[in-house]
Amino acid sequence: MATVPNRLPHHGEQPASEIKITGFVVFSASSNDPDMSDEVKRHLHSKARVEKGPLVYGRGDSNTCKCFMRLGADENNAFANKIKEVIGDVGFPVRQGPVIVHSTENHYTWGIRLAHPSRDAVSAFRDLARTDKTRVAFKLYPPGPPREATLETLPVERKLQPHEILFVKGPIRMEIEIPAGGSFVWEGNSEDIMGYDMLGPEVFEFMKIQALHVLARWKARAGDLDRDEISY
């Protein structure tokens, strides 16, 4: 396992305390593990998945993905604290995913979408790349302007190193560019169940893959759900 020593923030990196102002923060984990990255990708192709054009996305193995997302970020509950910075201490935040996204052969760009289907929510992204050539580009727009005004502003572009985790507030608009062979893991956390938010027009497709299944299960179990058991 490769480890990364504690360091000062890179030029342009946002301090964690500014996430409510900038809408995002890049957290530097204390370690990364290339072997775990490979294991995450292996599970994507061994489980149920969606194949659409050059993209493949699915749940993979939930426990492996969850461990990957939190690798080097569990000290002092750092991962959970980043979520609380956005949605507050809600007791039992509702987790979505994780979902693995991979581009097989061609470069693919997702146009401007919301970082999370729900407003009171946060999305976490971690790149699975081993080389700079296959790193995903996350383009983040400033908070506030309506979608039409967003098109006239320049986004902040971030390509994550293996030890970095990107946390983004739900209302932030962003683009995602995935090179051929690129892949990442997404996990969402929200104050409440997303429900029909998942079907909104500005939702990334990989966040929708279980929408109908989740809504059906939610309706069927509406009277029996225990908040600390909710994960989809």
Coordinates of N, CA and C in Angstrom, one line a residue:
M1 N 0.8 -1.2 0.0 CA 0.0 0.0 0.0 C 0.9 1.2 0.0
A2 N 0.6 2.1 -1.0 CA 1.4 3.4 -1.0 C 0.8 4.4 0.0
T3 N 1.6 5.1 0.7 CA 1.1 6.1 1.6 C 1.6 7.5 1.2
V4 N 0.8 8.4 1.6 CA 1.1 9.8 1.2 C 1.3 10.6 2.5
P5 N 2.4 11.2 2.7 CA 2.7 12.0 3.9 C 1.8 13.2 4.0
N6 N 1.6 13.7 5.2 CA 0.8 14.9 5.4 C 1.5 16.0 4.6
R7 N 0.8 16.9 4.0 CA 1.4 18.0 3.2 C 0.5 19.2 3.3
L8 N 1.1 20.3 2.8 CA 0.3 21.6 2.7 C -0.6 21.5 1.4
P9 N -1.7 22.2 1.4 CA -2.6 22.1 0.2 C -1.8 22.6 -1.1
H10 N -2.2 22.0 -2.2 CA -1.7 22.4 -3.5 C -2.2 23.8 -3.8
H11 N -1.5 24.5 -4.7 CA -2.0 25.8 -5.1 C -3.4 25.6 -5.7
G12 N -4.3 26.5 -5.3 CA -5.7 26.4 -5.8 C -6.6 25.4 -5.1
E13 N -6.0 24.6 -4.2 CA -6.9 23.7 -3.4 C -7.7 24.4 -2.4
Q14 N -9.0 24.0 -2.3 CA -9.9 24.7 -1.4 C -9.8 24.2 0.0
P15 N -9.6 25.0 1.1 CA -9.6 24.5 2.4 C -11.0 24.0 2.7
A16 N -11.0 23.0 3.6 CA -12.3 22.3 3.9 C -13.3 23.3 4.4
S17 N -12.9 24.3 5.2 CA -13.8 25.2 5.8 C -14.6 26.1 4.7
E18 N -14.1 26.1 3.5 CA -14.7 26.9 2.5 C -15.7 26.2 1.6
I19 N -16.0 24.9 1.9 CA -16.9 24.2 1.1 C -18.3 24.9 0.9
K20 N -18.7 25.5 2.0 CA -20.1 26.2 1.9 C -20.0 27.5 1.1
I21 N -18.8 27.9 0.8 CA -18.7 29.1 0.0 C -18.4 28.8 -1.5
T22 N -17.4 27.9 -1.7 CA -17.0 27.5 -3.0 C -17.9 26.4 -3.6
G23 N -18.5 25.6 -2.7 CA -19.4 24.5 -3.1 C -18.7 23.2 -3.3
F24 N -17.3 23.2 -3.1 CA -16.6 21.9 -3.2 C -15.3 22.0 -2.4
V25 N -14.8 20.8 -2.1 CA -13.5 20.7 -1.4 C -12.8 19.5 -1.9
V26 N -11.5 19.5 -2.1 CA -10.7 18.4 -2.4 C -9.9 18.0 -1.1
F27 N -10.2 16.8 -0.6 CA -9.6 16.3 0.6 C -8.5 15.4 0.3
S28 N -7.3 15.5 1.0 CA -6.2 14.7 0.8 C -6.2 13.6 1.8
A29 N -6.4 12.4 1.4 CA -6.4 11.2 2.3 C -4.9 10.9 2.6
S30 N -4.8 10.1 3.7 CA -3.4 9.8 4.1 C -2.8 8.6 3.4
S31 N -3.6 7.9 2.5 CA -3.0 6.7 1.8 C -3.9 6.4 0.6
N32 N -3.3 5.6 -0.3 CA -4.1 5.1 -1.4 C -3.5 3.7 -1.7
D33 N -4.3 2.9 -2.4 CA -3.9 1.5 -2.7 C -4.3 1.1 -4.1
P34 N -3.3 1.1 -5.0 CA -3.6 0.7 -6.4 C -4.2 -0.7 -6.5
D35 N -3.9 -1.6 -5.7 CA -4.5 -2.9 -5.8 C -6.0 -2.9 -5.5
M36 N -6.4 -2.0 -4.5 CA -7.8 -1.9 -4.2 C -8.5 -1.2 -5.4
S37 N -7.9 -0.3 -6.1 CA -8.5 0.3 -7.3 C -8.8 -0.7 -8.3
D38 N -7.8 -1.6 -8.5 CA -8.0 -2.7 -9.5 C -9.2 -3.7 -9.1
E39 N -9.3 -3.9 -7.8 CA -10.3 -4.8 -7.2 C -11.7 -4.2 -7.5
V40 N -11.8 -2.8 -7.3 CA -13.1 -2.1 -7.5 C -13.5 -2.3 -8.9
K41 N -12.6 -2.1 -9.9 CA -12.9 -2.2 -11.3 C -13.2 -3.7 -11.7
R42 N -12.6 -4.6 -11.1 CA -12.9 -6.0 -11.4 C -14.3 -6.4 -11.0
H43 N -14.8 -5.9 -9.8 CA -16.1 -6.1 -9.4 C -17.2 -5.5 -10.3
L44 N -16.8 -4.4 -11.0 CA -17.8 -3.8 -11.9 C -18.1 -4.7 -13.0
H45 N -17.2 -5.5 -13.5 CA -17.4 -6.3 -14.6 C -17.9 -7.7 -14.2
S46 N -18.0 -8.0 -12.9 CA -18.5 -9.3 -12.4 C -19.9 -9.2 -11.9
K47 N -20.4 -7.9 -11.8 CA -21.8 -7.7 -11.2 C -22.7 -7.1 -12.3
A48 N -24.0 -7.0 -12.0 CA -24.9 -6.4 -12.9 C -24.5 -4.9 -13.1
R49 N -24.6 -4.5 -14.4 CA -24.1 -3.2 -14.8 C -24.9 -2.7 -16.0
V50 N -24.8 -1.4 -16.3 CA -25.4 -0.8 -17.4 C -24.3 -0.5 -18.4
E51 N -24.5 -0.8 -19.7 CA -23.5 -0.5 -20.8 C -24.2 0.4 -21.8
K52 N -23.7 1.6 -21.9 CA -24.3 2.6 -22.8 C -23.2 3.4 -23.5
G53 N -23.1 3.1 -24.8 CA -22.0 3.7 -25.6 C -20.7 3.2 -25.1
P54 N -19.8 4.2 -24.9 CA -18.5 3.8 -24.3 C -18.5 3.6 -22.8
L55 N -19.6 3.9 -22.2 CA -19.6 3.8 -20.7 C -20.2 2.5 -20.1
V56 N -19.6 2.2 -19.0 CA -20.1 1.0 -18.2 C -20.2 1.5 -16.8
Y57 N -21.4 1.4 -16.2 CA -21.5 1.8 -14.8 C -22.4 0.8 -14.0
G58 N -22.1 0.7 -12.7 CA -22.9 -0.2 -11.9 C -22.4 -0.2 -10.4
R59 N -23.0 -0.9 -9.6 CA -22.7 -0.9 -8.2 C -21.4 -1.6 -7.8
G60 N -21.1 -2.7 -8.6 CA -19.9 -3.4 -8.2 C -20.1 -4.1 -6.9
D61 N -19.1 -4.2 -6.1 CA -19.2 -4.7 -4.7 C -19.3 -3.5 -3.8
S62 N -20.4 -3.4 -3.1 CA -20.6 -2.2 -2.2 C -19.6 -2.0 -1.2
N63 N -19.2 -3.1 -0.5 CA -18.2 -3.0 0.6 C -16.9 -2.6 0.1
T64 N -16.5 -3.2 -1.0 CA -15.2 -2.8 -1.6 C -15.1 -1.4 -2.0
C65 N -16.2 -0.9 -2.6 CA -16.3 0.5 -3.1 C -16.3 1.4 -1.9
K66 N -17.0 1.1 -0.8 CA -17.1 1.9 0.4 C -15.7 2.0 1.0
C67 N -15.0 0.9 1.1 CA -13.6 0.9 1.7 C -12.7 1.8 0.8
F68 N -12.8 1.6 -0.5 CA -12.0 2.4 -1.4 C -12.2 3.9 -1.2
M69 N -13.5 4.3 -1.1 CA -13.8 5.7 -1.0 C -13.2 6.3 0.3
R70 N -13.2 5.5 1.4 CA -12.8 6.0 2.7 C -11.3 5.7 3.0
L71 N -10.6 5.0 2.1 CA -9.2 4.7 2.4 C -8.4 5.9 2.7
G72 N -7.8 5.9 3.8 CA -7.0 7.0 4.3 C -7.8 8.2 4.7
A73 N -9.1 8.1 4.8 CA -10.0 9.2 5.2 C -10.8 8.9 6.4
D74 N -10.5 7.8 7.1 CA -11.3 7.4 8.2 C -10.8 8.0 9.5
E75 N -9.5 8.5 9.5 CA -8.9 9.0 10.7 C -9.7 10.2 11.2
N76 N -10.1 10.2 12.5 CA -10.9 11.3 13.0 C -12.2 11.5 12.3
N77 N -12.7 10.4 11.7 CA -14.0 10.5 11.0 C -14.0 11.6 9.9
A78 N -12.9 11.7 9.2 CA -12.7 12.8 8.2 C -13.7 12.7 7.1
F79 N -14.0 11.5 6.6 CA -15.0 11.4 5.5 C -16.4 11.8 6.0
A80 N -16.8 11.3 7.1 CA -18.1 11.6 7.6 C -18.2 13.1 8.0
N81 N -17.1 13.7 8.4 CA -17.1 15.1 8.8 C -17.3 16.0 7.6
K82 N -16.8 15.6 6.4 CA -17.0 16.4 5.2 C -18.4 16.4 4.8
I83 N -19.1 15.3 5.0 CA -20.5 15.2 4.7 C -21.3 16.1 5.7
K84 N -20.9 16.1 6.9 CA -21.7 16.9 7.9 C -21.5 18.4 7.6
E85 N -20.3 18.8 7.1 CA -20.1 20.2 6.8 C -21.2 20.7 5.8
V86 N -21.7 19.8 5.0 CA -22.7 20.3 4.0 C -24.2 20.1 4.5
I87 N -24.5 18.9 5.0 CA -25.9 18.6 5.3 C -26.1 18.6 6.8
G88 N -25.1 18.9 7.6 CA -25.3 19.0 9.0 C -25.3 17.6 9.7
D89 N -25.5 17.6 11.0 CA -25.5 16.3 11.8 C -27.0 15.9 11.8
V90 N -27.4 15.1 10.8 CA -28.8 14.7 10.7 C -29.1 13.4 11.3
G91 N -28.1 12.8 12.0 CA -28.3 11.5 12.7 C -28.0 10.3 11.8
F92 N -28.8 10.1 10.8 CA -28.6 9.0 9.8 C -28.7 9.5 8.4
P93 N -27.6 10.1 7.8 CA -27.7 10.5 6.4 C -28.0 9.3 5.5
V94 N -28.7 9.6 4.4 CA -29.1 8.6 3.5 C -28.0 8.5 2.4
R95 N -27.4 7.3 2.3 CA -26.3 7.1 1.3 C -26.9 6.5 0.0
Q96 N -26.3 7.0 -1.1 CA -26.6 6.5 -2.4 C -25.3 5.9 -3.0
G97 N -25.5 4.8 -3.6 CA -24.3 4.1 -4.2 C -23.5 3.3 -3.2
P98 N -22.2 3.2 -3.4 CA -21.4 3.8 -4.4 C -21.7 3.2 -5.8
V99 N -21.3 4.0 -6.8 CA -21.4 3.6 -8.2 C -20.1 3.7 -8.9
I100 N -19.7 2.7 -9.7 CA -18.5 2.8 -10.4 C -18.8 3.2 -11.9
V101 N -18.0 4.1 -12.4 CA -18.2 4.6 -13.8 C -16.9 4.4 -14.6
H102 N -17.0 3.7 -15.7 CA -15.8 3.4 -16.5 C -16.1 3.7 -18.0
S103 N -15.1 4.3 -18.7 CA -15.2 4.5 -20.1 C -14.3 3.5 -20.8
T104 N -14.8 2.7 -21.7 CA -14.1 1.5 -22.2 C -13.1 1.9 -23.3
E105 N -13.6 2.6 -24.3 CA -12.7 2.8 -25.5 C -12.6 4.3 -25.9
N106 N -13.6 5.1 -25.7 CA -13.6 6.4 -26.2 C -13.7 7.5 -25.1
H107 N -13.2 8.7 -25.4 CA -13.4 9.8 -24.5 C -14.9 10.2 -24.4
Y108 N -15.3 10.5 -23.2 CA -16.8 10.8 -23.1 C -16.9 12.0 -22.2
T109 N -17.8 12.9 -22.6 CA -18.0 14.1 -21.8 C -19.5 14.2 -21.4
W110 N -19.7 14.4 -20.1 CA -21.1 14.7 -19.6 C -21.2 16.2 -19.5
G111 N -22.2 16.7 -20.2 CA -22.5 18.1 -20.1 C -22.9 18.6 -18.7
I112 N -23.2 19.8 -18.6 CA -23.5 20.4 -17.2 C -24.7 19.7 -16.6
R113 N -24.4 19.2 -15.4 CA -25.4 18.6 -14.5 C -25.3 19.1 -13.1
L114 N -26.2 18.7 -12.3 CA -26.1 19.0 -10.8 C -25.2 17.9 -10.2
A115 N -24.5 18.3 -9.2 CA -23.5 17.4 -8.5 C -24.3 16.3 -7.8
H116 N -25.5 16.6 -7.4 CA -26.3 15.6 -6.7 C -27.8 15.9 -7.0
P117 N -28.6 14.8 -7.2 CA -30.0 15.1 -7.5 C -30.8 15.9 -6.5
S118 N -30.4 15.8 -5.2 CA -31.1 16.5 -4.1 C -30.3 17.8 -3.7
R119 N -31.0 18.8 -3.2 CA -30.3 20.0 -2.8 C -29.6 19.9 -1.5
D120 N -30.2 19.3 -0.5 CA -29.5 19.1 0.8 C -28.7 17.8 0.8
A121 N -27.6 17.9 0.0 CA -26.8 16.6 -0.2 C -25.4 17.0 -0.6
V122 N -24.6 15.9 -0.6 CA -23.2 16.1 -1.1 C -22.8 14.8 -1.8
S123 N -22.0 15.0 -2.9 CA -21.5 13.9 -3.7 C -20.0 13.8 -3.4
A124 N -19.5 12.6 -3.4 CA -18.1 12.3 -3.2 C -17.6 11.6 -4.5
F125 N -16.4 12.0 -5.0 CA -15.8 11.3 -6.2 C -14.4 10.9 -5.9
R126 N -14.0 9.8 -6.3 CA -12.6 9.3 -6.2 C -12.2 8.6 -7.5
D127 N -11.0 9.1 -8.0 CA -10.6 8.5 -9.3 C -9.9 7.2 -9.1
L128 N -10.1 6.3 -10.1 CA -9.5 4.9 -10.0 C -8.3 4.8 -10.9
A129 N -7.8 5.9 -11.5 CA -6.7 5.9 -12.5 C -5.4 5.6 -11.8
R130 N -4.5 4.9 -12.6 CA -3.1 4.7 -12.1 C -2.2 5.7 -12.8
T131 N -2.6 6.3 -14.0 CA -1.8 7.2 -14.7 C -2.5 8.5 -15.0
D132 N -1.7 9.5 -15.3 CA -2.3 10.8 -15.6 C -3.2 10.8 -16.9
K133 N -2.8 9.9 -17.8 CA -3.5 9.8 -19.1 C -4.9 9.4 -18.9
T134 N -5.3 8.7 -17.9 CA -6.6 8.2 -17.8 C -7.4 8.9 -16.6
R135 N -6.8 10.0 -16.1 CA -7.5 10.8 -15.1 C -8.7 11.5 -15.6
V136 N -9.8 11.4 -14.8 CA -11.0 12.1 -15.1 C -10.9 13.6 -14.8
A137 N -11.5 14.4 -15.6 CA -11.5 15.9 -15.4 C -12.9 16.3 -14.8
F138 N -12.9 16.8 -13.6 CA -14.1 17.3 -13.0 C -14.1 18.9 -13.1
K139 N -15.1 19.4 -13.8 CA -15.2 20.9 -14.0 C -16.4 21.4 -13.2
L140 N -16.0 22.3 -12.2 CA -17.0 22.8 -11.3 C -17.3 24.2 -11.5
Y141 N -18.5 24.6 -11.5 CA -19.0 25.9 -11.7 C -19.3 26.6 -10.4
P142 N -19.2 27.9 -10.3 CA -19.4 28.6 -9.1 C -20.9 28.5 -8.7
P143 N -21.2 28.5 -7.4 CA -22.6 28.4 -6.9 C -23.4 29.7 -7.2
G144 N -24.7 29.5 -7.3 CA -25.5 30.7 -7.4 C -26.2 30.9 -8.7
P145 N -25.5 31.1 -9.8 CA -26.1 31.5 -11.1 C -27.0 30.4 -11.6
P146 N -28.1 30.8 -12.3 CA -29.0 29.8 -13.0 C -28.2 29.1 -14.1
R147 N -28.8 28.0 -14.6 CA -28.1 27.2 -15.6 C -27.6 28.1 -16.8
E148 N -28.5 28.9 -17.3 CA -28.2 29.7 -18.5 C -26.9 30.6 -18.2
A149 N -26.8 31.2 -17.0 CA -25.7 32.0 -16.7 C -24.4 31.2 -16.5
T150 N -24.6 29.9 -16.0 CA -23.5 29.0 -15.8 C -22.7 28.8 -17.1
L151 N -23.4 28.8 -18.2 CA -22.8 28.6 -19.5 C -21.8 29.7 -19.9
E152 N -21.9 30.8 -19.3 CA -21.1 32.0 -19.6 C -19.9 32.1 -18.6
T153 N -19.8 31.2 -17.7 CA -18.7 31.3 -16.7 C -17.7 30.2 -16.9
L154 N -16.5 30.4 -16.4 CA -15.4 29.4 -16.6 C -15.4 28.5 -15.3
P155 N -15.4 27.2 -15.5 CA -15.4 26.3 -14.4 C -13.9 26.1 -13.8
V156 N -13.9 25.7 -12.6 CA -12.6 25.2 -12.0 C -12.4 23.7 -12.4
E157 N -11.3 23.4 -13.0 CA -11.1 22.0 -13.4 C -10.2 21.3 -12.4
R158 N -10.6 20.1 -12.0 CA -9.7 19.3 -11.1 C -9.6 17.9 -11.6
K159 N -8.3 17.5 -11.6 CA -8.0 16.1 -11.9 C -7.4 15.5 -10.6
L160 N -8.1 14.5 -10.1 CA -7.7 14.0 -8.8 C -6.6 13.0 -8.8
Q161 N -5.7 13.2 -7.8 CA -4.6 12.2 -7.6 C -5.2 11.1 -6.8
P162 N -4.5 9.9 -6.8 CA -5.1 8.7 -6.2 C -5.5 8.9 -4.7
H163 N -4.8 9.8 -4.0 CA -5.1 10.0 -2.6 C -6.2 11.1 -2.3
E164 N -6.7 11.7 -3.4 CA -7.6 12.8 -3.3 C -9.1 12.4 -3.5
I165 N -9.9 13.0 -2.7 CA -11.4 12.8 -2.7 C -12.1 14.2 -2.9
L166 N -12.9 14.2 -3.9 CA -13.6 15.5 -4.2 C -15.0 15.4 -3.6
F167 N -15.4 16.4 -2.7 CA -16.7 16.5 -2.2 C -17.4 17.7 -2.8
V168 N -18.6 17.6 -3.3 CA -19.3 18.7 -4.0 C -20.7 18.8 -3.4
K169 N -21.1 20.0 -3.1 CA -22.5 20.2 -2.7 C -23.5 19.9 -3.8
G170 N -24.7 19.4 -3.4 CA -25.7 19.0 -4.4 C -26.1 20.1 -5.4
P171 N -26.3 21.4 -5.1 CA -26.7 22.4 -6.0 C -25.7 22.8 -7.0
I172 N -24.4 22.4 -6.8 CA -23.3 22.9 -7.7 C -23.4 22.2 -9.0
R173 N -23.3 23.0 -10.1 CA -23.3 22.4 -11.4 C -21.8 22.1 -11.9
M174 N -21.7 21.0 -12.6 CA -20.4 20.5 -13.0 C -20.5 19.7 -14.3
E175 N -19.3 19.5 -14.9 CA -19.2 18.6 -16.0 C -18.2 17.5 -15.7
I176 N -18.3 16.4 -16.3 CA -17.3 15.3 -16.1 C -16.8 14.8 -17.4
E177 N -15.5 14.9 -17.6 CA -14.8 14.4 -18.8 C -14.0 13.1 -18.5
I178 N -14.4 12.0 -19.1 CA -13.7 10.7 -18.9 C -13.0 10.3 -20.1
P179 N -11.6 10.2 -20.0 CA -10.8 9.7 -21.1 C -11.0 8.2 -21.3
A180 N -10.6 7.7 -22.5 CA -10.7 6.3 -22.8 C -9.9 5.6 -21.7
G181 N -10.6 4.6 -21.1 CA -9.9 3.8 -20.0 C -10.0 4.5 -18.6
G182 N -10.6 5.7 -18.6 CA -10.8 6.4 -17.3 C -12.0 5.8 -16.5
S183 N -11.9 6.0 -15.1 CA -13.0 5.5 -14.3 C -12.9 6.1 -12.9
F184 N -14.0 6.2 -12.3 CA -14.1 6.8 -10.9 C -15.3 6.1 -10.1
V185 N -15.3 6.4 -8.8 CA -16.4 5.9 -8.0 C -17.1 7.2 -7.4
W186 N -18.4 7.1 -7.4 CA -19.3 8.2 -6.9 C -20.1 7.6 -5.7
E187 N -20.2 8.4 -4.7 CA -21.1 8.1 -3.6 C -21.8 9.4 -3.2
G188 N -23.1 9.3 -3.0 CA -23.9 10.4 -2.5 C -24.4 10.2 -1.1
N189 N -24.6 11.3 -0.4 CA -25.2 11.4 0.9 C -26.1 12.5 1.0
S190 N -27.3 12.3 1.5 CA -28.4 13.3 1.5 C -29.1 13.3 2.9
E191 N -29.7 14.4 3.1 CA -30.4 14.6 4.4 C -31.7 13.7 4.4
D192 N -32.2 13.4 3.3 CA -33.4 12.6 3.2 C -33.4 11.8 1.9
I193 N -34.4 10.9 1.8 CA -34.5 10.0 0.6 C -34.6 10.9 -0.7
M194 N -33.9 10.5 -1.7 CA -33.9 11.4 -3.0 C -35.3 11.3 -3.6
G195 N -36.0 10.1 -3.6 CA -37.3 10.0 -4.3 C -37.2 10.5 -5.7
Y196 N -38.2 11.3 -6.1 CA -38.3 11.7 -7.5 C -37.2 12.7 -7.9
D197 N -36.4 13.2 -7.0 CA -35.3 14.0 -7.4 C -34.4 13.3 -8.4
M198 N -34.3 11.9 -8.3 CA -33.5 11.1 -9.2 C -33.9 11.2 -10.6
L199 N -35.1 11.7 -10.9 CA -35.6 11.7 -12.3 C -35.6 13.1 -12.9
G200 N -34.9 14.0 -12.2 CA -34.8 15.4 -12.7 C -34.0 15.5 -13.9
P201 N -34.1 16.6 -14.7 CA -33.5 16.8 -16.0 C -32.0 17.1 -15.9
E202 N -31.5 17.4 -14.7 CA -30.0 17.8 -14.6 C -29.3 16.7 -13.8
V203 N -29.7 15.5 -13.8 CA -29.1 14.5 -13.0 C -28.2 13.6 -13.9
F204 N -27.0 13.3 -13.4 CA -26.1 12.5 -14.2 C -26.7 11.1 -14.3
E205 N -26.5 10.4 -15.4 CA -27.2 9.2 -15.7 C -26.7 8.1 -14.7
F206 N -25.5 8.1 -14.3 CA -25.0 7.0 -13.4 C -25.7 7.1 -12.1
M207 N -26.2 8.3 -11.7 CA -27.0 8.5 -10.5 C -28.4 8.0 -10.6
K208 N -28.8 7.7 -11.8 CA -30.2 7.3 -12.1 C -30.4 5.8 -12.2
I209 N -29.3 5.1 -12.3 CA -29.4 3.7 -12.8 C -30.3 2.8 -11.9
Q210 N -30.5 3.2 -10.6 CA -31.4 2.4 -9.8 C -32.7 3.1 -9.5
A211 N -32.9 4.2 -10.2 CA -34.0 5.1 -9.8 C -35.4 4.3 -9.7
L212 N -35.7 3.7 -10.8 CA -37.0 3.0 -10.8 C -37.1 1.9 -9.7
H213 N -36.0 1.1 -9.6 CA -35.9 0.1 -8.6 C -36.1 0.6 -7.2
V214 N -35.3 1.7 -7.0 CA -35.4 2.3 -5.6 C -36.7 2.8 -5.3
L215 N -37.4 3.5 -6.3 CA -38.7 4.1 -6.0 C -39.7 3.0 -5.7
A216 N -39.6 1.9 -6.5 CA -40.5 0.8 -6.3 C -40.3 0.2 -4.9
R217 N -39.0 0.0 -4.5 CA -38.8 -0.6 -3.2 C -39.2 0.4 -2.1
W218 N -39.0 1.7 -2.3 CA -39.3 2.7 -1.3 C -40.8 2.7 -1.1
K219 N -41.6 2.6 -2.2 CA -43.1 2.6 -2.0 C -43.5 1.3 -1.3
A220 N -42.9 0.2 -1.6 CA -43.3 -1.1 -1.0 C -43.0 -1.1 0.4
R221 N -41.9 -0.5 0.8 CA -41.5 -0.6 2.2 C -41.7 0.7 3.0
A222 N -42.5 1.6 2.4 CA -42.6 3.0 3.0 C -42.9 2.9 4.5
G223 N -43.7 2.0 4.9 CA -44.1 1.9 6.3 C -43.2 1.2 7.2
D224 N -42.1 0.5 6.6 CA -41.2 -0.3 7.4 C -39.8 0.1 7.4
L225 N -39.5 1.3 6.7 CA -38.1 1.7 6.6 C -37.5 2.2 7.9
D226 N -36.3 1.8 8.2 CA -35.6 2.3 9.3 C -34.4 3.2 8.7
R227 N -34.3 4.4 9.1 CA -33.4 5.3 8.4 C -32.0 4.9 8.5
D228 N -31.5 4.2 9.5 CA -30.2 3.8 9.6 C -29.9 2.6 8.7
E229 N -30.9 2.0 8.0 CA -30.7 0.9 7.1 C -30.8 1.3 5.7
I230 N -31.1 2.6 5.4 CA -31.3 3.0 4.0 C -30.0 3.2 3.3
S231 N -29.8 2.5 2.2 CA -28.7 2.7 1.3 C -29.1 2.1 0.0
Y232 N -28.8 2.9 -1.1 CA -29.2 2.4 -2.4 C -28.2 2.9 -3.5

